[in-house]
Tab-separated table of C-alpha atoms and ligand atoms in Angstrom:
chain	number	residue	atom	x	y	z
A	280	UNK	CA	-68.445	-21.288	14.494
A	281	UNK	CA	-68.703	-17.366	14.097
A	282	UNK	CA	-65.334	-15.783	12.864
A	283	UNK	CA	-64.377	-13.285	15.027
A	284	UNK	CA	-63.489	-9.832	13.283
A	285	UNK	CA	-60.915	-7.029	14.459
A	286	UNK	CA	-59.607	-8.639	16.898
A	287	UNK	CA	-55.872	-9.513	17.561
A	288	UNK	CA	-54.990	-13.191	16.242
A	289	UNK	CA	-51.776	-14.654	17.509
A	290	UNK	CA	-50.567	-18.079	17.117
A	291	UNK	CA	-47.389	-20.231	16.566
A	292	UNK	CA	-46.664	-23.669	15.235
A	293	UNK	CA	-43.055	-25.444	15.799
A	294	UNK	CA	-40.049	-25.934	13.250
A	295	UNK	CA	-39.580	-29.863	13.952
A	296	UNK	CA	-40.216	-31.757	11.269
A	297	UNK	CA	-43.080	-31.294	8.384
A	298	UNK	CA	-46.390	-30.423	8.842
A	299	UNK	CA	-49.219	-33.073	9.075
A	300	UNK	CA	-52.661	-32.919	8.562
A	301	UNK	CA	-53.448	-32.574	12.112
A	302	UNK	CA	-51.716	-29.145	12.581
A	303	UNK	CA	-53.074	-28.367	9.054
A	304	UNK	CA	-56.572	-28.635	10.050
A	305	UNK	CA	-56.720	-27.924	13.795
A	306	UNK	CA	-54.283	-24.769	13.280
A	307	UNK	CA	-53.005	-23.562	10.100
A	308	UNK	CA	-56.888	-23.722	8.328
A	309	UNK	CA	-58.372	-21.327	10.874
A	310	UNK	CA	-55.577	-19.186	10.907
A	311	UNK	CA	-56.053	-18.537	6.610
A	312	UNK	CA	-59.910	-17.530	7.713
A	313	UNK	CA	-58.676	-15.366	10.354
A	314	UNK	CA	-56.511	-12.942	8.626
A	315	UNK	CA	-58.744	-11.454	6.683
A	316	UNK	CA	-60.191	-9.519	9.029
A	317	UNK	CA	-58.108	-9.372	11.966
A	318	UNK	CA	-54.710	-8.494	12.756
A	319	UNK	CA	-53.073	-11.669	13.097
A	320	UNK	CA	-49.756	-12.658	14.062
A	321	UNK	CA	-48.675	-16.222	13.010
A	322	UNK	CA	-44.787	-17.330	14.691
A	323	UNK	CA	-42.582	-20.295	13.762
A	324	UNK	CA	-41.348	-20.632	17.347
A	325	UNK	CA	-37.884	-21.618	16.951
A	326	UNK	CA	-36.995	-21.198	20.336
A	327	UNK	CA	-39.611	-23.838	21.702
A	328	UNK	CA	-38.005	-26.047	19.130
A	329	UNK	CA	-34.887	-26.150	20.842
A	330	UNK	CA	-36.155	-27.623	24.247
A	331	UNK	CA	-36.127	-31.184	23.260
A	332	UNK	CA	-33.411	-32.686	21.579
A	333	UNK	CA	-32.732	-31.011	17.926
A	334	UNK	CA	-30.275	-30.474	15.271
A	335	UNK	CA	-28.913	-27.289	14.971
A	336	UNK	CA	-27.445	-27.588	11.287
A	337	UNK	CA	-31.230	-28.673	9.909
A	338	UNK	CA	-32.998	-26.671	11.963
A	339	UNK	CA	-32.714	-23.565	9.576
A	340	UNK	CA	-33.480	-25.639	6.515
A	341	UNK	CA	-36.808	-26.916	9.030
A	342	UNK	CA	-37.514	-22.903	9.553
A	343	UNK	CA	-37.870	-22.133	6.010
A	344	UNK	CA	-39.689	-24.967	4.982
A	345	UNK	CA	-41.992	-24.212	7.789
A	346	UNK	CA	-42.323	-20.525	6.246
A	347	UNK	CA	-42.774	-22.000	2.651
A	348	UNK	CA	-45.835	-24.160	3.933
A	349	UNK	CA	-47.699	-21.509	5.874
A	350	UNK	CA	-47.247	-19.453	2.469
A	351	UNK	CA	-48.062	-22.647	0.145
A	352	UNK	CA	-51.244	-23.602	2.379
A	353	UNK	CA	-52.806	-19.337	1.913
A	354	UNK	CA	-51.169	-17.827	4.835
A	355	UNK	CA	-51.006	-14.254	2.999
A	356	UNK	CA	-47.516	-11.946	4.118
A	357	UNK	CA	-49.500	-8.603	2.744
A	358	UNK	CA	-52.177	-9.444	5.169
A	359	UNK	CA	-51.207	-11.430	8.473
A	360	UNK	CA	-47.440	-10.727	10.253
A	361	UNK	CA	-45.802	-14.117	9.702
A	362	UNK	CA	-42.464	-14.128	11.264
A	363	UNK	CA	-40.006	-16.431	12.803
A	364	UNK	CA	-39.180	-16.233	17.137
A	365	UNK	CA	-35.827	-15.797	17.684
A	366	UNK	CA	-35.403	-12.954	15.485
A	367	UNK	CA	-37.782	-10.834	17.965
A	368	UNK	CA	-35.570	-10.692	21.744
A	369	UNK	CA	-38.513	-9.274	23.299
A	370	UNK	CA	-40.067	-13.039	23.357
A	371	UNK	CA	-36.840	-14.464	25.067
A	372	UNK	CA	-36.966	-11.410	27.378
A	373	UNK	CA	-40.437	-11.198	28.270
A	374	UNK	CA	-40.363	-15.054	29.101
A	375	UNK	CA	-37.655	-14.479	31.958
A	376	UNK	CA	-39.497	-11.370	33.504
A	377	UNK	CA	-42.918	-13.540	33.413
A	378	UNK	CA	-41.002	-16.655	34.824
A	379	UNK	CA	-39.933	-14.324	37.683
A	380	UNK	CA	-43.496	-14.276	38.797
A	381	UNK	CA	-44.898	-17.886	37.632
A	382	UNK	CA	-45.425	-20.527	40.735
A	383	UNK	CA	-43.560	-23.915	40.381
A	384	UNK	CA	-46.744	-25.636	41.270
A	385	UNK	CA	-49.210	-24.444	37.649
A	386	UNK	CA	-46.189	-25.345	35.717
A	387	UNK	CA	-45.984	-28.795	37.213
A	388	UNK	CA	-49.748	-29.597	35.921
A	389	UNK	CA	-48.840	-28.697	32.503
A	390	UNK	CA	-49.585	-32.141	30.533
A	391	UNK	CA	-47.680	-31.800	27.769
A	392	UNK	CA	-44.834	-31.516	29.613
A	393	UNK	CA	-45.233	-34.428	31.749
A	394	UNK	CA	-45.752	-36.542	27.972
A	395	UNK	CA	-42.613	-34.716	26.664
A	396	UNK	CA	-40.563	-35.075	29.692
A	397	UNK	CA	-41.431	-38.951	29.731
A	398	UNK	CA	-40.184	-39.350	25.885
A	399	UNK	CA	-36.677	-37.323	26.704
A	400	UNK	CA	-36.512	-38.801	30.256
A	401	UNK	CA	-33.152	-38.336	31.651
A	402	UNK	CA	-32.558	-35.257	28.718
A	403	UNK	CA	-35.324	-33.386	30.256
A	404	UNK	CA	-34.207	-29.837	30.849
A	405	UNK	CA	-35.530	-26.366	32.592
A	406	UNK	CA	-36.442	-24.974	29.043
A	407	UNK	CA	-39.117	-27.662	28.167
A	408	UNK	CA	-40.203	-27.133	31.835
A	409	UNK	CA	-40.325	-23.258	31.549
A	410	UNK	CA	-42.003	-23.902	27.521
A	411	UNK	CA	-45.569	-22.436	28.776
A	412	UNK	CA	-44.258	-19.289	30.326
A	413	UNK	CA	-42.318	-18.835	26.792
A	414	UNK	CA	-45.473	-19.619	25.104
A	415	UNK	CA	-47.339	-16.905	27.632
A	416	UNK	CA	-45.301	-14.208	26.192
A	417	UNK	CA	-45.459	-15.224	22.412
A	418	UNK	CA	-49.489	-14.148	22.854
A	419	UNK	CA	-48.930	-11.440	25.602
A	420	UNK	CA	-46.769	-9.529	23.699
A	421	UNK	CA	-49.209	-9.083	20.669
A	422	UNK	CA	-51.848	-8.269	23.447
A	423	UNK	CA	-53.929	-10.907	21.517
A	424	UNK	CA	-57.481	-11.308	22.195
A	425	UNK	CA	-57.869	-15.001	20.186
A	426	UNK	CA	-55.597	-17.816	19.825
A	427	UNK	CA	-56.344	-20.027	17.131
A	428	UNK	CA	-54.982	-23.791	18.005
A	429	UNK	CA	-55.647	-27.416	18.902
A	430	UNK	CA	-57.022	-29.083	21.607
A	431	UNK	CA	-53.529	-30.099	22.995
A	432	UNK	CA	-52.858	-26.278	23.630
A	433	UNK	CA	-55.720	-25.128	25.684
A	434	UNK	CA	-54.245	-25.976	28.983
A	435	UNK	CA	-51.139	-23.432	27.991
A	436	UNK	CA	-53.711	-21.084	26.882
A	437	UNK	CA	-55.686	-21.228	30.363
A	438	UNK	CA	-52.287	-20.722	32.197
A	439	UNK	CA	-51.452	-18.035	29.787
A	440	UNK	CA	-54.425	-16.133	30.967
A	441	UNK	CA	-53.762	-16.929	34.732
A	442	UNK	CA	-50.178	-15.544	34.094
A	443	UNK	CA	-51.722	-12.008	32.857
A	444	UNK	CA	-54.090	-11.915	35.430
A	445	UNK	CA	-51.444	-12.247	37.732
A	446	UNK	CA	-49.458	-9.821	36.347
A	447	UNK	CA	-52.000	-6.932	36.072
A	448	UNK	CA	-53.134	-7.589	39.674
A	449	UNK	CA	-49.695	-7.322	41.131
A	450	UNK	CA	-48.189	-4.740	38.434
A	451	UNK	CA	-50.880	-2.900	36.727
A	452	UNK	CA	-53.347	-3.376	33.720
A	453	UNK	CA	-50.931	-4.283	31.153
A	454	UNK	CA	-52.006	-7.239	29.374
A	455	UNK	CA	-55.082	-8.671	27.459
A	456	UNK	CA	-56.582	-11.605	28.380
A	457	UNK	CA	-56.448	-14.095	25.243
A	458	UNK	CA	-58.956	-16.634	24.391
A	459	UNK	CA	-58.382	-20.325	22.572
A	460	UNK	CA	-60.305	-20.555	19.405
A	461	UNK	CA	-60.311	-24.210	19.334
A	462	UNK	CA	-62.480	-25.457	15.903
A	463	UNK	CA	-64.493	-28.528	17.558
A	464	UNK	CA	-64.278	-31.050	14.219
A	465	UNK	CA	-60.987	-30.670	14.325
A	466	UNK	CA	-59.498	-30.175	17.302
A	467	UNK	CA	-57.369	-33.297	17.681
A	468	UNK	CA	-56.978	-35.211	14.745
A	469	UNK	CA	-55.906	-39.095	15.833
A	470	UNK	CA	-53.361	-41.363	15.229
A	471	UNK	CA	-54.011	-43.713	12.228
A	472	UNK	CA	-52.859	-46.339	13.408
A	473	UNK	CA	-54.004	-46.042	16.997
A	474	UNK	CA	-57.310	-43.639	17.248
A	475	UNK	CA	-56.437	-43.602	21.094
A	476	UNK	CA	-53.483	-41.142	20.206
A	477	UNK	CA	-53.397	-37.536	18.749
A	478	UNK	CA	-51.623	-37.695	15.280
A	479	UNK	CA	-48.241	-36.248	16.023
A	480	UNK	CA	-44.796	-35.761	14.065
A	481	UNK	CA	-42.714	-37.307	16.924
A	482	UNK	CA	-44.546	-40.592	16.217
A	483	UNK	CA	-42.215	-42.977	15.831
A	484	UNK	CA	-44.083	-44.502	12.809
A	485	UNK	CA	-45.397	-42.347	9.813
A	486	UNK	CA	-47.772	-44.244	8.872
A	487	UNK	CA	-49.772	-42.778	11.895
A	488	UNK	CA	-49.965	-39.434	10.358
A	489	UNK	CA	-50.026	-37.563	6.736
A	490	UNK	CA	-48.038	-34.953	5.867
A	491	UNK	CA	-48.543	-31.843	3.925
A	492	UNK	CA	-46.133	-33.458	1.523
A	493	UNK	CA	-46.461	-36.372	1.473
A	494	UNK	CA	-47.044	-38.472	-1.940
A	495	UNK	CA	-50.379	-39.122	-3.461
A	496	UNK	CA	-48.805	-42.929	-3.495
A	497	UNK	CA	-48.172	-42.415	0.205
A	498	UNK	CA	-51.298	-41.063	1.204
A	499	UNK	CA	-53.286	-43.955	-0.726
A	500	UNK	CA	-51.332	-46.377	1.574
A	501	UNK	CA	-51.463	-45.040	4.433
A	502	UNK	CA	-55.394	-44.591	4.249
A	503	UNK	CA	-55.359	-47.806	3.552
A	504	UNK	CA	-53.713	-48.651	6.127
A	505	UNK	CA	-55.077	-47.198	8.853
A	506	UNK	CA	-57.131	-48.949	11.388
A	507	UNK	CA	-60.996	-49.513	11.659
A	508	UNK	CA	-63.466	-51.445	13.626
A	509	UNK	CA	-64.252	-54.233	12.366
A	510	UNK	CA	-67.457	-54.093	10.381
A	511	UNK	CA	-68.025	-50.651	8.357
A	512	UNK	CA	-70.488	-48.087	10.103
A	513	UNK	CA	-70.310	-44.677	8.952
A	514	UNK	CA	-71.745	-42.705	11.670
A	515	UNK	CA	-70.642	-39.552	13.061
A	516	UNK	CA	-72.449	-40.735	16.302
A	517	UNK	CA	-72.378	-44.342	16.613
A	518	UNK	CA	-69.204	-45.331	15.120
A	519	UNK	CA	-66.047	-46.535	16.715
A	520	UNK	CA	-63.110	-43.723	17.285
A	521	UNK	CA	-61.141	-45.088	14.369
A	522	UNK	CA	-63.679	-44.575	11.653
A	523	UNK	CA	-64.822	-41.470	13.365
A	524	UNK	CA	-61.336	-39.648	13.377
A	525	UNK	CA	-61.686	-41.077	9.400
A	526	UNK	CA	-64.819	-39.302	8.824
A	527	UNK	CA	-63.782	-36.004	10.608
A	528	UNK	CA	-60.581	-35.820	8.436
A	529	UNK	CA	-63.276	-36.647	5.324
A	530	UNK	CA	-65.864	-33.872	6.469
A	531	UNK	CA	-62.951	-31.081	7.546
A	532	UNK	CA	-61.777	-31.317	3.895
A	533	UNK	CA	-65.097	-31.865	2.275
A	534	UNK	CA	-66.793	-29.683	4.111
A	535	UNK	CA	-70.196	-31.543	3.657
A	536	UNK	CA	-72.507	-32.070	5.894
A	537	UNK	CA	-72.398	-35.250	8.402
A	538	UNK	CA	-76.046	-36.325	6.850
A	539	UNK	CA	-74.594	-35.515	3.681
A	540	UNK	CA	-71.472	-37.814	3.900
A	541	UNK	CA	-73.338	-40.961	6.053
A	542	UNK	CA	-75.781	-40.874	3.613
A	543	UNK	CA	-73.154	-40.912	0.924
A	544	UNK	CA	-71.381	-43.747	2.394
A	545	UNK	CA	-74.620	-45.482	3.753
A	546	UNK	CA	-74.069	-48.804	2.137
A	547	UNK	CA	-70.192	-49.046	1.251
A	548	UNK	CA	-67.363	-51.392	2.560
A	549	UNK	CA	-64.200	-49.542	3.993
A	550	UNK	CA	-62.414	-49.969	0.673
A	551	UNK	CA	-64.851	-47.710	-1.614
A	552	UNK	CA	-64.633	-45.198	1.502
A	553	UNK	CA	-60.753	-45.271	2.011
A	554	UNK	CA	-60.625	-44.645	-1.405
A	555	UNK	CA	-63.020	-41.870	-1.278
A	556	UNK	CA	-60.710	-40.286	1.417
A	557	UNK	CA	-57.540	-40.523	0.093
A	558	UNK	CA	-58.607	-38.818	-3.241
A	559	UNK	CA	-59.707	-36.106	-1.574
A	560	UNK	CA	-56.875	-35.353	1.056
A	561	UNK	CA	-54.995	-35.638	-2.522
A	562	UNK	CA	-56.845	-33.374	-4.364
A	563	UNK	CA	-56.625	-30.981	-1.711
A	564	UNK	CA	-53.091	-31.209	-0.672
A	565	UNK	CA	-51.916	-30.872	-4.556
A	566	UNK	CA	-52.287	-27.405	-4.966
A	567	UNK	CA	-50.223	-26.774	-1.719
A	568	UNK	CA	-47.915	-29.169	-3.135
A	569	UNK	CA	-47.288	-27.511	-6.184
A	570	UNK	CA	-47.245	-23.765	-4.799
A	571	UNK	CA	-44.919	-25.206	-2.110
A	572	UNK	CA	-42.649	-26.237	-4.753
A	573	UNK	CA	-42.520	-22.847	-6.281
A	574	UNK	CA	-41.818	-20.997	-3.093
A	575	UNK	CA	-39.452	-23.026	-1.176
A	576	UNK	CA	-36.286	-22.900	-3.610
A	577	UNK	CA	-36.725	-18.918	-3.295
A	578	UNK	CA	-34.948	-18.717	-0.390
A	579	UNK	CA	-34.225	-14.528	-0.727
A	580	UNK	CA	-38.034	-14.109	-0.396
A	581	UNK	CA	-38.962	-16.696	2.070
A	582	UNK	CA	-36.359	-14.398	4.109
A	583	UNK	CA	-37.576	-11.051	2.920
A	584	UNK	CA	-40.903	-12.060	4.073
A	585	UNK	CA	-40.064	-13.321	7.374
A	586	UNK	CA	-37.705	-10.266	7.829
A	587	UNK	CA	-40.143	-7.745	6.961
A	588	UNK	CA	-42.195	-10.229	9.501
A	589	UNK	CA	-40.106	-9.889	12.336
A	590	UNK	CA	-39.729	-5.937	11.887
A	591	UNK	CA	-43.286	-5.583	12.076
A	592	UNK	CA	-43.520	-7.543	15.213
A	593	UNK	CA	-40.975	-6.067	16.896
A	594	UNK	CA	-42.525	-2.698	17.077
A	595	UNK	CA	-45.615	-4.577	18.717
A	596	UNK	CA	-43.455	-6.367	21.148
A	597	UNK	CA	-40.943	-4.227	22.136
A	598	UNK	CA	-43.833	-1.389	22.642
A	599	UNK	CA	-45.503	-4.226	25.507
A	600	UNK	CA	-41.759	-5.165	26.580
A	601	UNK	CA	-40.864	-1.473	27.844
A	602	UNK	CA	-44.419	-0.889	29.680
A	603	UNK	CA	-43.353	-4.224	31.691
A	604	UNK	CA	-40.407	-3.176	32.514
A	605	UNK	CA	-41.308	0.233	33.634
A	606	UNK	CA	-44.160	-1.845	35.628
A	607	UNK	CA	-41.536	-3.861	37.079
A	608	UNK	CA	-39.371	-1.408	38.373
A	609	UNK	CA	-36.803	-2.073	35.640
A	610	UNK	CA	-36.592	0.841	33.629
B	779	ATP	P1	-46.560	-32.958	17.451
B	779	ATP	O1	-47.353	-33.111	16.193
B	779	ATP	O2	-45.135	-33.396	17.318
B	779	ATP	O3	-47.235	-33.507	18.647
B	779	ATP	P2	-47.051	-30.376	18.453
B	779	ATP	O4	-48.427	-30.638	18.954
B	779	ATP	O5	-46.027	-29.978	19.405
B	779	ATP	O6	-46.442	-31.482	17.585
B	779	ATP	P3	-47.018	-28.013	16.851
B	779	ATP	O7	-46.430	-28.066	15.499
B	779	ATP	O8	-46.326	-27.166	17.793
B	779	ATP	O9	-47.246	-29.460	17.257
B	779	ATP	O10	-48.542	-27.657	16.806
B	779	ATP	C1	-49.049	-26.696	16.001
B	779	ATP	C2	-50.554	-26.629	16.127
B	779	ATP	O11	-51.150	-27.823	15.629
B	779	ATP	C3	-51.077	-26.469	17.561
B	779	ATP	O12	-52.115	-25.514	17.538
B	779	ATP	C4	-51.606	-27.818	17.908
B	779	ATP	O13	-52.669	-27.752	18.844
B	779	ATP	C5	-52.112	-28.288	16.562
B	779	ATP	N1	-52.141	-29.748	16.486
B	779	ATP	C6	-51.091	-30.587	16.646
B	779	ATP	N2	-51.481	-31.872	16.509
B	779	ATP	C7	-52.819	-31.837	16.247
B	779	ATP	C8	-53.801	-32.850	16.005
B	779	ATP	N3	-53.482	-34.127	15.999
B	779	ATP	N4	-55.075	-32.463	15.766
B	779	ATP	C9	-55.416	-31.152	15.768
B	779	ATP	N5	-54.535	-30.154	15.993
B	779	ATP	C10	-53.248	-30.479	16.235
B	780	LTN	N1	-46.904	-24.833	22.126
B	780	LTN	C1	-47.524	-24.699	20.838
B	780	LTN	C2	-46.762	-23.824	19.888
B	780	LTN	C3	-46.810	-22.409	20.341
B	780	LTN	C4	-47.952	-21.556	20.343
B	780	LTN	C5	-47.487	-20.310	20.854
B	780	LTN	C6	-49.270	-21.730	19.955
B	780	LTN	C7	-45.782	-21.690	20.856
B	780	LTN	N2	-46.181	-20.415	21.159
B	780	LTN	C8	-48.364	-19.238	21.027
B	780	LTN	C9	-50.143	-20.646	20.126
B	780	LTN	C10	-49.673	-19.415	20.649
B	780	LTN	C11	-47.709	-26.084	20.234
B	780	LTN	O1	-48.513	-26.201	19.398
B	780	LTN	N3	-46.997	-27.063	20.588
């Protein structure tokens, strides 16, 4: 994968919960290459949090731990804008002017919401519904040309683009048309107990996923937990998609070569490679571990940097915000 250079980079990951490996390496891992030579926006999207059932008096504890991991896993403040929703309006306004001209019928193919809807059932509400169109103008706003995220997102991304396409048609030529940068090894990391499902934090077990930090104890059982076929075969072609999803997570942190690592594990038994695994998701989650634990009880900076964030976004945002509304007719 070429890394795209001056381009805008815009992309936001949600305050529920801690981070797993999944978002680690289908998100946050290409956004660290990406700042350095773009200008890249990276949200916690606070406001997306809140349309499934939450809890208000953790969710700013949730925020700043969120901000302490992007800075503990290289997200840089001095080079990328890294800044929290709600504390821009322009993303809560832009949403309603965009859901003013978004048909009932693209929102209603929007898988993720069909998934979330079934888990919160009866609790389902017209903010998870209208999510995408909220989503639309986090990256319209930042007239971002590349959005760095997993495979899960793609669909949002596609109706993002519709959305703008739309909008300059009917209005004028206000908006870029973004692009997913989806990494291929990585783009959906599975379930470890069930290599049928993406690894996800609203799993109702942990020991399905692995997060940033957890324990090197924890991580050594859960690896060895975590379901195989039957008899070993390390194969990035011709293995089951248990072992496969193993050897992605293995060759995303290595970053070795698939000859490199079959040949490497050409004649072990699941234990020697499990073991293999888990000491390097360990050794590379330390360091984050430790730098996390420096950062997070600073809670003045943590805020200072997602302050001086938001400022800087605003004056992107509210700059696209005004041109809409003159387009509209509102100004
Ligand atoms: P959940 O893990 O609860 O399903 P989510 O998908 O809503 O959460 P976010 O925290 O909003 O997660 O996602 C942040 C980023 O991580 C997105 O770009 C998403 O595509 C990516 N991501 C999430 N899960 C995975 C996964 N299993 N493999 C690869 N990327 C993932
Ligand atoms: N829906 C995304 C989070 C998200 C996002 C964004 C990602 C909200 N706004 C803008 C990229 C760009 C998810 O991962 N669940």
């Amino acid at each position: 994968m070429t890394t795209p250079k001056n381009k805008v980079v815009f992309s936001g990951l949600q305050p529920s919960g801690t981070l797993h490996i999944g978002n680690y390496l289908g998100a946050i891992k290409q956004w660290i290459t990406l700042q350095e030579n773009n200008s890249a926006f990276y949200c916690i999207v606070d406001e997306h949090a809140i349309t499934v059932p939450y809890d208000p008096a953790s969710l700013p504890t949730t925020v700043l731990d969120t901000a302490a991991l992007y800075l503990a896993a290289g997200l840089d403040p001095n080079q990328s804008t890294i800044f929290v929703q709600s504390h821009v309006p322009a993303h809560a306004q832009l949403a309603w002017l965009l859901a003013t001209q978004t048909p009932l019928g693209e929102l209603n193919r929007m898988t993720q919401f069909k998934e979330k809807s079934a888990n919160h059932q009866d609790r389902s509400t017209l903010g998870l519904f209208a999510y995408p169109v909220l989503q639309a103008a986090d990256i319209l706003l930042y007239q971002t040309n590349i959005v760095p995220v997993g495979e899960d997102q793609i669909q949002h991304i596609e109706l993002t683009r519709d959305i703008a396409k739309r909008f300059n048609n009917k209005f004028d030529a206000v908006f870029t048309l973004p692009e997913a940068l989806v990494n291929k090894n990585t783009a959906r990391i599975m379930s470890l107990t069930d290599p049928n499902k993406k690894m996800s934090k609203s799993d109702d077990t942990a020991k399905s996923y692995i997060t940033l930090t957890d324990t090197a104890d924890a991580i050594r059982k859960k690896i060895s937990m975590a379901v195989t076929e039957t008899e070993p075969n390390f194969s990035f072609t011709n293995s089951g998609p248990a072992v496969t999803n193993l050897l992605a997570i293995y060759q995303a942190f290595s970053e070795q070569s698939v000859q490199d690592i079959e040949n490497q594990f050409a004649s072990s038994g699941y234990q020697e490679f499990k073991s293999s695994l888990a000491d390097l998701i360990i050794e590379h989650l330390s360091p984050i571990q430790e730098r996390f634990q420096t950062i997070r009880p600073d809670t003045k900076h943590l805020e200072e940097v997602l302050a001086d964030g938001a400022a800087k976004a605003a004056q992107v945002a509210t700059k696209t915000l005004a041109i809409v509304h003159e387009k509209m007719g509102l100004a």
